Amino acid sequence: MAGTRRRPARGEWTAWAGELRALWTAPVWGATAAVVLLALALAVRLWMSGASYGVLDPSVSALTSLPSALRAAAWQFATLLGLVLTGVVVATGLGQTLEGGTWSALRLFENRVGVLWARKAGAALALSLAGQIVTGVLLWLATSALARLWPVRPRAVAPGFAGGAAPTPPPLPVDPLPVESATWGQAAGAIAAALLVQLLFVSLAALAAALLRSVIGTLALGIGPLLVTAPLVLLPAAPFLPHRWIADLLNLPPEAQYQLYLWNQAPPDPAPLTGGLALATAAAVAATAAWAGLRSERSLRPVD
């Protein structure tokens, strides 16, 4: 009957769930586990090295708070580790589909390229969200255990060596952890911002897959440009680079760069709205370009 809204068929919901099941591959889960373990290793190394000196970086000491740990996990997934993981996910998923020539078979069952592309992107973002939550919880548990096993104690001042001088008494016990804990709202905002950054990463990798129809090419073109242009953040062109927009949006602490998380060394400007708008625009443009590439005739032709 005219005017009746079309309800999604059960098969459509099954197809959306199938995209998530398709991510149960050894490369994807291996890369995800590597990202989580590396994030834990960075935090543990910084904690133990700081505990031995009696001083911890605020970004590390704050991880004993669950919201702060979730925020730190969002930092990881929105920077280099998340970029590499996204490249692996898109390359082994969409890249493999195009390289193997099964994309045209999918089009026989679902000719709406926008729906197919949305399923692929949605599955990648769902994996990112799950990874952020798991990483945040593990960071919180690990640092909470470290706080008990390796407590941070202020270092005693060395005794004086003047003749007959009495030893200098040790300083009074003070709290050596200037905790910069995040609120639940800040943690949720960081996770949402990380998902926006992930959408940009996913779209760029999908565009590379649509253009090259190659797993290796997707990895190279999806990850390479952001890695090659990273040194430019130290030049006057920094405000026009996505690296700087990410730092602005997430308010990344510059003292923890290449320590707690891996990204550029340029300090962020206090302009999260500007960075968010720039990233949203770039992600929209990249997602549209990926959709256009996936619906082109090149994507429908058999592999050469």
PDB file of C-alpha atoms in Angstrom:
ATOM      1  CA  MET A   1       0.000   0.000   0.000  1.00  0.00           C
ATOM      2  CA  ALA A   2       1.274   3.436  -0.920  1.00  0.00           C
ATOM      3  CA  GLY A   3       2.661   5.463   1.954  1.00  0.00           C
ATOM      4  CA  THR A   4       3.482   2.422   4.089  1.00  0.00           C
ATOM      5  CA  ARG A   5       6.942   2.558   5.606  1.00  0.00           C
ATOM      6  CA  ARG A   6       9.213  -0.316   4.684  1.00  0.00           C
ATOM      7  CA  ARG A   7      10.361  -2.335   7.652  1.00  0.00           C
ATOM      8  CA  PRO A   8      13.842  -3.840   7.632  1.00  0.00           C
ATOM      9  CA  ALA A   9      13.757  -7.478   6.752  1.00  0.00           C
ATOM     10  CA  ARG A  10      15.251  -9.986   9.141  1.00  0.00           C
ATOM     11  CA  GLY A  11      17.922 -10.734   6.599  1.00  0.00           C
ATOM     12  CA  GLU A  12      19.118  -7.138   6.756  1.00  0.00           C
ATOM     13  CA  TRP A  13      19.747  -7.357  10.482  1.00  0.00           C
ATOM     14  CA  THR A  14      21.533 -10.662   9.875  1.00  0.00           C
ATOM     15  CA  ALA A  15      23.721  -8.972   7.280  1.00  0.00           C
ATOM     16  CA  TRP A  16      24.704  -6.239   9.743  1.00  0.00           C
ATOM     17  CA  ALA A  17      25.596  -8.874  12.351  1.00  0.00           C
ATOM     18  CA  GLY A  18      27.482 -10.799   9.680  1.00  0.00           C
ATOM     19  CA  GLU A  19      29.886  -7.907   9.227  1.00  0.00           C
ATOM     20  CA  LEU A  20      30.839  -8.199  12.879  1.00  0.00           C
ATOM     21  CA  ARG A  21      31.291 -11.951  12.591  1.00  0.00           C
ATOM     22  CA  ALA A  22      33.466 -11.396   9.533  1.00  0.00           C
ATOM     23  CA  LEU A  23      35.974  -9.591  11.754  1.00  0.00           C
ATOM     24  CA  TRP A  24      36.676 -12.825  13.659  1.00  0.00           C
ATOM     25  CA  THR A  25      39.892 -13.393  11.735  1.00  0.00           C
ATOM     26  CA  ALA A  26      43.396 -14.067  12.969  1.00  0.00           C
ATOM     27  CA  PRO A  27      44.945 -10.851  11.557  1.00  0.00           C
ATOM     28  CA  VAL A  28      42.264  -8.606  13.082  1.00  0.00           C
ATOM     29  CA  TRP A  29      42.304 -10.178  16.513  1.00  0.00           C
ATOM     30  CA  GLY A  30      46.070 -10.469  16.471  1.00  0.00           C
ATOM     31  CA  ALA A  31      46.398  -6.760  15.695  1.00  0.00           C
ATOM     32  CA  THR A  32      43.795  -5.889  18.344  1.00  0.00           C
ATOM     33  CA  ALA A  33      45.607  -7.948  20.979  1.00  0.00           C
ATOM     34  CA  ALA A  34      48.910  -6.326  20.002  1.00  0.00           C
ATOM     35  CA  VAL A  35      47.420  -2.837  20.425  1.00  0.00           C
ATOM     36  CA  VAL A  36      45.985  -3.691  23.847  1.00  0.00           C
ATOM     37  CA  LEU A  37      49.209  -5.337  25.055  1.00  0.00           C
ATOM     38  CA  LEU A  38      51.361  -2.463  23.808  1.00  0.00           C
ATOM     39  CA  ALA A  39      49.119   0.069  25.567  1.00  0.00           C
ATOM     40  CA  LEU A  40      49.457  -1.930  28.781  1.00  0.00           C
ATOM     41  CA  ALA A  41      53.215  -2.251  28.350  1.00  0.00           C
ATOM     42  CA  LEU A  42      53.630   1.524  27.938  1.00  0.00           C
ATOM     43  CA  ALA A  43      51.648   2.215  31.103  1.00  0.00           C
ATOM     44  CA  VAL A  44      53.426  -0.457  33.160  1.00  0.00           C
ATOM     45  CA  ARG A  45      56.874   0.678  32.015  1.00  0.00           C
ATOM     46  CA  LEU A  46      56.176   4.312  32.867  1.00  0.00           C
ATOM     47  CA  TRP A  47      54.685   3.383  36.230  1.00  0.00           C
ATOM     48  CA  MET A  48      57.603   1.182  37.308  1.00  0.00           C
ATOM     49  CA  SER A  49      60.245   3.615  36.095  1.00  0.00           C
ATOM     50  CA  GLY A  50      58.483   6.488  37.842  1.00  0.00           C
ATOM     51  CA  ALA A  51      57.924   4.525  41.028  1.00  0.00           C
ATOM     52  CA  SER A  52      61.647   3.840  41.318  1.00  0.00           C
ATOM     53  CA  TYR A  53      62.284   7.600  41.352  1.00  0.00           C
ATOM     54  CA  GLY A  54      59.363   8.465  43.582  1.00  0.00           C
ATOM     55  CA  VAL A  55      57.624  10.573  40.937  1.00  0.00           C
ATOM     56  CA  LEU A  56      54.985   9.607  38.381  1.00  0.00           C
ATOM     57  CA  ASP A  57      53.704  11.544  35.421  1.00  0.00           C
ATOM     58  CA  PRO A  58      50.166  12.796  36.128  1.00  0.00           C
ATOM     59  CA  SER A  59      48.876  11.070  32.997  1.00  0.00           C
ATOM     60  CA  VAL A  60      50.123   7.731  34.354  1.00  0.00           C
ATOM     61  CA  SER A  61      49.105   8.171  37.976  1.00  0.00           C
ATOM     62  CA  ALA A  62      45.581   9.095  36.898  1.00  0.00           C
ATOM     63  CA  LEU A  63      45.084   5.652  35.348  1.00  0.00           C
ATOM     64  CA  THR A  64      44.070   4.281  38.735  1.00  0.00           C
ATOM     65  CA  SER A  65      40.766   6.037  38.022  1.00  0.00           C
ATOM     66  CA  LEU A  66      38.523   4.106  35.614  1.00  0.00           C
ATOM     67  CA  PRO A  67      37.296   7.208  33.695  1.00  0.00           C
ATOM     68  CA  SER A  68      40.909   8.319  33.238  1.00  0.00           C
ATOM     69  CA  ALA A  69      41.892   4.844  32.042  1.00  0.00           C
ATOM     70  CA  LEU A  70      39.049   4.875  29.506  1.00  0.00           C
ATOM     71  CA  ARG A  71      40.172   8.310  28.330  1.00  0.00           C
ATOM     72  CA  ALA A  72      43.741   7.023  27.915  1.00  0.00           C
ATOM     73  CA  ALA A  73      42.413   4.071  25.905  1.00  0.00           C
ATOM     74  CA  ALA A  74      40.597   6.516  23.634  1.00  0.00           C
ATOM     75  CA  TRP A  75      43.890   8.362  23.138  1.00  0.00           C
ATOM     76  CA  GLN A  76      45.513   5.114  22.032  1.00  0.00           C
ATOM     77  CA  PHE A  77      42.804   4.229  19.516  1.00  0.00           C
ATOM     78  CA  ALA A  78      42.758   7.751  18.051  1.00  0.00           C
ATOM     79  CA  THR A  79      46.497   7.907  17.422  1.00  0.00           C
ATOM     80  CA  LEU A  80      49.148   5.663  15.904  1.00  0.00           C
ATOM     81  CA  LEU A  81      48.067   2.342  17.421  1.00  0.00           C
ATOM     82  CA  GLY A  82      44.469   2.911  16.348  1.00  0.00           C
ATOM     83  CA  LEU A  83      45.586   3.947  12.872  1.00  0.00           C
ATOM     84  CA  VAL A  84      47.550   0.727  12.382  1.00  0.00           C
ATOM     85  CA  LEU A  85      44.684  -1.386  13.745  1.00  0.00           C
ATOM     86  CA  THR A  86      42.214   0.311  11.402  1.00  0.00           C
ATOM     87  CA  GLY A  87      44.475  -0.328   8.431  1.00  0.00           C
ATOM     88  CA  VAL A  88      44.611  -4.046   9.278  1.00  0.00           C
ATOM     89  CA  VAL A  89      40.828  -4.249   9.794  1.00  0.00           C
ATOM     90  CA  VAL A  90      39.958  -2.553   6.494  1.00  0.00           C
ATOM     91  CA  ALA A  91      42.688  -4.353   4.538  1.00  0.00           C
ATOM     92  CA  THR A  92      41.660  -7.833   5.707  1.00  0.00           C
ATOM     93  CA  GLY A  93      37.982  -7.026   5.342  1.00  0.00           C
ATOM     94  CA  LEU A  94      37.084  -4.681   2.517  1.00  0.00           C
ATOM     95  CA  GLY A  95      40.496  -4.913   0.859  1.00  0.00           C
ATOM     96  CA  GLN A  96      40.340  -8.696   0.742  1.00  0.00           C
ATOM     97  CA  THR A  97      36.778  -8.574  -0.597  1.00  0.00           C
ATOM     98  CA  LEU A  98      37.800  -6.342  -3.485  1.00  0.00           C
ATOM     99  CA  GLU A  99      41.054  -8.158  -4.214  1.00  0.00           C
ATOM    100  CA  GLY A 100      39.331 -11.544  -4.225  1.00  0.00           C
ATOM    101  CA  GLY A 101      36.631 -10.351  -6.617  1.00  0.00           C
ATOM    102  CA  THR A 102      33.713 -11.075  -4.245  1.00  0.00           C
ATOM    103  CA  TRP A 103      32.532  -7.465  -4.134  1.00  0.00           C
ATOM    104  CA  SER A 104      30.455  -7.943  -7.269  1.00  0.00           C
ATOM    105  CA  ALA A 105      28.852 -11.020  -5.678  1.00  0.00           C
ATOM    106  CA  LEU A 106      27.823  -8.899  -2.707  1.00  0.00           C
ATOM    107  CA  ARG A 107      26.301  -6.388  -5.113  1.00  0.00           C
ATOM    108  CA  LEU A 108      24.046  -9.132  -6.482  1.00  0.00           C
ATOM    109  CA  PHE A 109      22.404  -9.483  -3.054  1.00  0.00           C
ATOM    110  CA  GLU A 110      22.597  -5.820  -2.043  1.00  0.00           C
ATOM    111  CA  ASN A 111      22.949  -3.280  -4.834  1.00  0.00           C
ATOM    112  CA  ARG A 112      22.885  -0.301  -2.448  1.00  0.00           C
ATOM    113  CA  VAL A 113      26.569   0.494  -2.119  1.00  0.00           C
ATOM    114  CA  GLY A 114      25.837   2.946   0.658  1.00  0.00           C
ATOM    115  CA  VAL A 115      24.374   0.147   2.790  1.00  0.00           C
ATOM    116  CA  LEU A 116      27.342  -2.140   2.138  1.00  0.00           C
ATOM    117  CA  TRP A 117      29.781   0.638   2.949  1.00  0.00           C
ATOM    118  CA  ALA A 118      27.858   1.565   6.110  1.00  0.00           C
ATOM    119  CA  ARG A 119      28.002  -2.048   7.294  1.00  0.00           C
ATOM    120  CA  LYS A 120      31.750  -2.234   6.777  1.00  0.00           C
ATOM    121  CA  ALA A 121      32.373   1.082   8.538  1.00  0.00           C
ATOM    122  CA  GLY A 122      29.937   0.276  11.335  1.00  0.00           C
ATOM    123  CA  ALA A 123      31.620  -3.051  12.061  1.00  0.00           C
ATOM    124  CA  ALA A 124      35.051  -1.389  12.207  1.00  0.00           C
ATOM    125  CA  LEU A 125      33.775   1.316  14.571  1.00  0.00           C
ATOM    126  CA  ALA A 126      32.062  -1.291  16.761  1.00  0.00           C
ATOM    127  CA  LEU A 127      35.364  -3.144  17.049  1.00  0.00           C
ATOM    128  CA  SER A 128      37.099   0.111  17.953  1.00  0.00           C
ATOM    129  CA  LEU A 129      34.536   0.875  20.662  1.00  0.00           C
ATOM    130  CA  ALA A 130      34.887  -2.597  22.168  1.00  0.00           C
ATOM    131  CA  GLY A 131      38.672  -2.327  22.017  1.00  0.00           C
ATOM    132  CA  GLN A 132      38.647   1.027  23.797  1.00  0.00           C
ATOM    133  CA  ILE A 133      36.472  -0.278  26.620  1.00  0.00           C
ATOM    134  CA  VAL A 134      38.534  -3.456  27.083  1.00  0.00           C
ATOM    135  CA  THR A 135      41.812  -1.504  26.980  1.00  0.00           C
ATOM    136  CA  GLY A 136      40.534   1.064  29.470  1.00  0.00           C
ATOM    137  CA  VAL A 137      39.388  -1.575  31.943  1.00  0.00           C
ATOM    138  CA  LEU A 138      42.695  -3.463  31.657  1.00  0.00           C
ATOM    139  CA  LEU A 139      44.685  -0.239  32.153  1.00  0.00           C
ATOM    140  CA  TRP A 140      42.658   0.502  35.263  1.00  0.00           C
ATOM    141  CA  LEU A 141      43.111  -2.999  36.688  1.00  0.00           C
ATOM    142  CA  ALA A 142      46.836  -3.074  35.896  1.00  0.00           C
ATOM    143  CA  THR A 143      47.636   0.317  37.410  1.00  0.00           C
ATOM    144  CA  SER A 144      45.459  -0.393  40.453  1.00  0.00           C
ATOM    145  CA  ALA A 145      47.509  -3.547  41.039  1.00  0.00           C
ATOM    146  CA  LEU A 146      50.752  -1.622  40.485  1.00  0.00           C
ATOM    147  CA  ALA A 147      49.670   0.977  43.037  1.00  0.00           C
ATOM    148  CA  ARG A 148      49.660  -1.820  45.631  1.00  0.00           C
ATOM    149  CA  LEU A 149      52.686  -3.776  44.451  1.00  0.00           C
ATOM    150  CA  TRP A 150      54.978  -0.853  43.560  1.00  0.00           C
ATOM    151  CA  PRO A 151      53.758   2.139  45.577  1.00  0.00           C
ATOM    152  CA  VAL A 152      55.375   5.454  44.805  1.00  0.00           C
ATOM    153  CA  ARG A 153      57.484   6.731  47.695  1.00  0.00           C
ATOM    154  CA  PRO A 154      59.216  10.133  47.787  1.00  0.00           C
ATOM    155  CA  ARG A 155      62.982   9.820  47.572  1.00  0.00           C
ATOM    156  CA  ALA A 156      64.951  10.745  50.704  1.00  0.00           C
ATOM    157  CA  VAL A 157      67.397  13.619  50.451  1.00  0.00           C
ATOM    158  CA  ALA A 158      71.019  12.463  50.625  1.00  0.00           C
ATOM    159  CA  PRO A 159      72.720  13.269  53.957  1.00  0.00           C
ATOM    160  CA  GLY A 160      75.135  16.196  54.031  1.00  0.00           C
ATOM    161  CA  PHE A 161      78.855  15.542  53.815  1.00  0.00           C
ATOM    162  CA  ALA A 162      80.032  18.613  55.730  1.00  0.00           C
ATOM    163  CA  GLY A 163      82.310  17.753  58.633  1.00  0.00           C
ATOM    164  CA  GLY A 164      80.317  16.971  61.712  1.00  0.00           C
ATOM    165  CA  ALA A 165      77.060  18.012  60.078  1.00  0.00           C
ATOM    166  CA  ALA A 166      74.025  16.029  61.086  1.00  0.00           C
ATOM    167  CA  PRO A 167      72.316  14.002  58.375  1.00  0.00           C
ATOM    168  CA  THR A 168      69.499  15.789  56.650  1.00  0.00           C
ATOM    169  CA  PRO A 169      66.214  14.240  57.768  1.00  0.00           C
ATOM    170  CA  PRO A 170      64.092  12.689  55.052  1.00  0.00           C
ATOM    171  CA  PRO A 171      61.213  14.797  53.783  1.00  0.00           C
ATOM    172  CA  LEU A 172      57.832  14.371  55.290  1.00  0.00           C
ATOM    173  CA  PRO A 173      55.662  11.880  53.427  1.00  0.00           C
ATOM    174  CA  VAL A 174      53.595  13.802  50.945  1.00  0.00           C
ATOM    175  CA  ASP A 175      51.358  12.690  48.129  1.00  0.00           C
ATOM    176  CA  PRO A 176      53.734  12.313  45.160  1.00  0.00           C
ATOM    177  CA  LEU A 177      50.917  11.704  42.669  1.00  0.00           C
ATOM    178  CA  PRO A 178      49.419  14.907  41.284  1.00  0.00           C
ATOM    179  CA  VAL A 179      46.414  13.058  39.925  1.00  0.00           C
ATOM    180  CA  GLU A 180      44.704  14.566  36.894  1.00  0.00           C
ATOM    181  CA  SER A 181      41.662  12.335  36.919  1.00  0.00           C
ATOM    182  CA  ALA A 182      38.988  12.550  34.270  1.00  0.00           C
ATOM    183  CA  THR A 183      35.259  12.623  34.901  1.00  0.00           C
ATOM    184  CA  TRP A 184      32.857  10.157  33.310  1.00  0.00           C
ATOM    185  CA  GLY A 185      31.721  12.925  30.964  1.00  0.00           C
ATOM    186  CA  GLN A 186      35.288  13.572  29.846  1.00  0.00           C
ATOM    187  CA  ALA A 187      35.836   9.845  29.316  1.00  0.00           C
ATOM    188  CA  ALA A 188      32.671   9.562  27.208  1.00  0.00           C
ATOM    189  CA  GLY A 189      33.687  12.637  25.215  1.00  0.00           C
ATOM    190  CA  ALA A 190      37.143  11.190  24.536  1.00  0.00           C
ATOM    191  CA  ILE A 191      35.648   7.890  23.347  1.00  0.00           C
ATOM    192  CA  ALA A 192      33.211   9.721  21.053  1.00  0.00           C
ATOM    193  CA  ALA A 193      36.057  11.845  19.687  1.00  0.00           C
ATOM    194  CA  ALA A 194      38.151   8.723  19.120  1.00  0.00           C
ATOM    195  CA  LEU A 195      35.306   7.159  17.133  1.00  0.00           C
ATOM    196  CA  LEU A 196      35.190  10.280  14.938  1.00  0.00           C
ATOM    197  CA  VAL A 197      38.922   9.967  14.342  1.00  0.00           C
ATOM    198  CA  GLN A 198      38.467   6.264  13.634  1.00  0.00           C
ATOM    199  CA  LEU A 199      35.817   7.106  11.034  1.00  0.00           C
ATOM    200  CA  LEU A 200      38.399   9.226   9.240  1.00  0.00           C
ATOM    201  CA  PHE A 201      40.946   6.393   9.410  1.00  0.00           C
ATOM    202  CA  VAL A 202      38.391   3.851   8.173  1.00  0.00           C
ATOM    203  CA  SER A 203      37.268   6.090   5.310  1.00  0.00           C
ATOM    204  CA  LEU A 204      40.806   6.772   4.115  1.00  0.00           C
ATOM    205  CA  ALA A 205      41.656   3.066   4.186  1.00  0.00           C
ATOM    206  CA  ALA A 206      38.395   2.195   2.395  1.00  0.00           C
ATOM    207  CA  LEU A 207      39.171   4.766  -0.293  1.00  0.00           C
ATOM    208  CA  ALA A 208      42.575   3.144  -0.752  1.00  0.00           C
ATOM    209  CA  ALA A 209      40.910  -0.274  -1.004  1.00  0.00           C
ATOM    210  CA  ALA A 210      38.429   0.999  -3.612  1.00  0.00           C
ATOM    211  CA  LEU A 211      41.176   2.513  -5.725  1.00  0.00           C
ATOM    212  CA  LEU A 212      43.759  -0.275  -5.505  1.00  0.00           C
ATOM    213  CA  ARG A 213      41.717  -3.459  -4.837  1.00  0.00           C
ATOM    214  CA  SER A 214      44.697  -4.819  -2.934  1.00  0.00           C
ATOM    215  CA  VAL A 215      45.287  -5.818   0.673  1.00  0.00           C
ATOM    216  CA  ILE A 216      48.896  -4.584   0.659  1.00  0.00           C
ATOM    217  CA  GLY A 217      47.905  -1.435  -1.203  1.00  0.00           C
ATOM    218  CA  THR A 218      45.179  -0.718   1.317  1.00  0.00           C
ATOM    219  CA  LEU A 219      47.656  -0.974   4.172  1.00  0.00           C
ATOM    220  CA  ALA A 220      50.234   1.178   2.389  1.00  0.00           C
ATOM    221  CA  LEU A 221      47.910   3.936   1.190  1.00  0.00           C
ATOM    222  CA  GLY A 222      45.627   3.830   4.213  1.00  0.00           C
ATOM    223  CA  ILE A 223      48.415   4.233   6.774  1.00  0.00           C
ATOM    224  CA  GLY A 224      51.300   5.726   4.808  1.00  0.00           C
ATOM    225  CA  PRO A 225      50.112   9.316   4.178  1.00  0.00           C
ATOM    226  CA  LEU A 226      49.472  10.062   7.868  1.00  0.00           C
ATOM    227  CA  LEU A 227      52.801   8.536   8.879  1.00  0.00           C
ATOM    228  CA  VAL A 228      54.786  10.348   6.191  1.00  0.00           C
ATOM    229  CA  THR A 229      53.266  13.740   7.001  1.00  0.00           C
ATOM    230  CA  ALA A 230      53.727  13.390  10.793  1.00  0.00           C
ATOM    231  CA  PRO A 231      57.034  15.349  10.869  1.00  0.00           C
ATOM    232  CA  LEU A 232      55.234  18.334   9.316  1.00  0.00           C
ATOM    233  CA  VAL A 233      53.579  19.055  12.693  1.00  0.00           C
ATOM    234  CA  LEU A 234      56.789  20.844  13.700  1.00  0.00           C
ATOM    235  CA  LEU A 235      56.469  23.260  10.771  1.00  0.00           C
ATOM    236  CA  PRO A 236      54.128  26.255  10.321  1.00  0.00           C
ATOM    237  CA  ALA A 237      51.781  23.968   8.356  1.00  0.00           C
ATOM    238  CA  ALA A 238      50.812  22.127  11.566  1.00  0.00           C
ATOM    239  CA  PRO A 239      47.384  23.813  12.037  1.00  0.00           C
ATOM    240  CA  PHE A 240      46.312  22.410   8.664  1.00  0.00           C
ATOM    241  CA  LEU A 241      47.207  18.777   9.373  1.00  0.00           C
ATOM    242  CA  PRO A 242      44.867  16.102  10.776  1.00  0.00           C
ATOM    243  CA  HIS A 243      47.566  15.213  13.321  1.00  0.00           C
ATOM    244  CA  ARG A 244      47.102  18.596  14.956  1.00  0.00           C
ATOM    245  CA  TRP A 245      43.298  18.414  14.715  1.00  0.00           C
ATOM    246  CA  ILE A 246      43.376  15.115  16.603  1.00  0.00           C
ATOM    247  CA  ALA A 247      45.606  16.577  19.314  1.00  0.00           C
ATOM    248  CA  ASP A 248      43.278  19.584  19.618  1.00  0.00           C
ATOM    249  CA  LEU A 249      40.080  17.524  19.723  1.00  0.00           C
ATOM    250  CA  LEU A 250      41.349  15.044  22.319  1.00  0.00           C
ATOM    251  CA  ASN A 251      43.384  17.629  24.253  1.00  0.00           C
ATOM    252  CA  LEU A 252      46.329  15.243  24.258  1.00  0.00           C
ATOM    253  CA  PRO A 253      48.865  16.021  27.013  1.00  0.00           C
ATOM    254  CA  PRO A 254      52.116  16.872  25.198  1.00  0.00           C
ATOM    255  CA  GLU A 255      54.285  15.508  28.030  1.00  0.00           C
ATOM    256  CA  ALA A 256      52.847  12.009  27.456  1.00  0.00           C
ATOM    257  CA  GLN A 257      53.371  11.948  23.695  1.00  0.00           C
ATOM    258  CA  TYR A 258      55.585   9.057  22.603  1.00  0.00           C
ATOM    259  CA  GLN A 259      55.406   7.921  26.240  1.00  0.00           C
ATOM    260  CA  LEU A 260      51.901   6.905  27.246  1.00  0.00           C
ATOM    261  CA  TYR A 261      50.604   7.044  23.671  1.00  0.00           C
ATOM    262  CA  LEU A 262      52.306   7.333  20.292  1.00  0.00           C
ATOM    263  CA  TRP A 263      51.621  10.434  18.234  1.00  0.00           C
ATOM    264  CA  ASN A 264      53.221  13.716  17.177  1.00  0.00           C
ATOM    265  CA  GLN A 265      55.201  15.914  19.547  1.00  0.00           C
ATOM    266  CA  ALA A 266      53.435  19.178  18.750  1.00  0.00           C
ATOM    267  CA  PRO A 267      51.509  20.624  21.709  1.00  0.00           C
ATOM    268  CA  PRO A 268      47.784  21.001  21.034  1.00  0.00           C
ATOM    269  CA  ASP A 269      46.018  24.334  20.833  1.00  0.00           C
ATOM    270  CA  PRO A 270      43.051  24.774  23.180  1.00  0.00           C
ATOM    271  CA  ALA A 271      40.595  24.648  20.275  1.00  0.00           C
ATOM    272  CA  PRO A 272      38.711  21.331  20.453  1.00  0.00           C
ATOM    273  CA  LEU A 273      35.745  22.729  18.508  1.00  0.00           C
ATOM    274  CA  THR A 274      37.949  23.745  15.596  1.00  0.00           C
ATOM    275  CA  GLY A 275      39.710  20.377  15.570  1.00  0.00           C
ATOM    276  CA  GLY A 276      36.398  18.524  15.799  1.00  0.00           C
ATOM    277  CA  LEU A 277      34.840  20.453  12.919  1.00  0.00           C
ATOM    278  CA  ALA A 278      37.941  19.952  10.768  1.00  0.00           C
ATOM    279  CA  LEU A 279      38.007  16.225  11.498  1.00  0.00           C
ATOM    280  CA  ALA A 280      34.273  15.838  10.897  1.00  0.00           C
ATOM    281  CA  THR A 281      34.597  17.589   7.544  1.00  0.00           C
ATOM    282  CA  ALA A 282      37.591  15.495   6.535  1.00  0.00           C
ATOM    283  CA  ALA A 283      35.843  12.281   7.613  1.00  0.00           C
ATOM    284  CA  ALA A 284      32.710  13.200   5.648  1.00  0.00           C
ATOM    285  CA  VAL A 285      34.719  13.971   2.529  1.00  0.00           C
ATOM    286  CA  ALA A 286      36.742  10.758   2.854  1.00  0.00           C
ATOM    287  CA  ALA A 287      33.605   8.657   3.492  1.00  0.00           C
ATOM    288  CA  THR A 288      31.896  10.152   0.426  1.00  0.00           C
ATOM    289  CA  ALA A 289      34.974   9.538  -1.711  1.00  0.00           C
ATOM    290  CA  ALA A 290      35.137   5.935  -0.497  1.00  0.00           C
ATOM    291  CA  TRP A 291      31.444   5.444  -1.352  1.00  0.00           C
ATOM    292  CA  ALA A 292      32.002   6.902  -4.818  1.00  0.00           C
ATOM    293  CA  GLY A 293      35.001   4.645  -5.377  1.00  0.00           C
ATOM    294  CA  LEU A 294      33.143   1.549  -4.206  1.00  0.00           C
ATOM    295  CA  ARG A 295      30.212   2.147  -6.529  1.00  0.00           C
ATOM    296  CA  SER A 296      32.407   2.815  -9.565  1.00  0.00           C
ATOM    297  CA  GLU A 297      32.711   0.374 -12.431  1.00  0.00           C
ATOM    298  CA  ARG A 298      36.313  -0.329 -11.451  1.00  0.00           C
ATOM    299  CA  SER A 299      35.108  -1.975  -8.259  1.00  0.00           C
ATOM    300  CA  LEU A 300      32.773  -4.214 -10.269  1.00  0.00           C
ATOM    301  CA  ARG A 301      35.324  -5.450 -12.769  1.00  0.00           C
ATOM    302  CA  PRO A 302      37.077  -8.783 -12.101  1.00  0.00           C
ATOM    303  CA  VAL A 303      40.567  -8.646 -10.748  1.00  0.00           C
ATOM    304  CA  ASP A 304      43.159  -8.183 -13.467  1.00  0.00           C
TER     305      ASP A 304
END
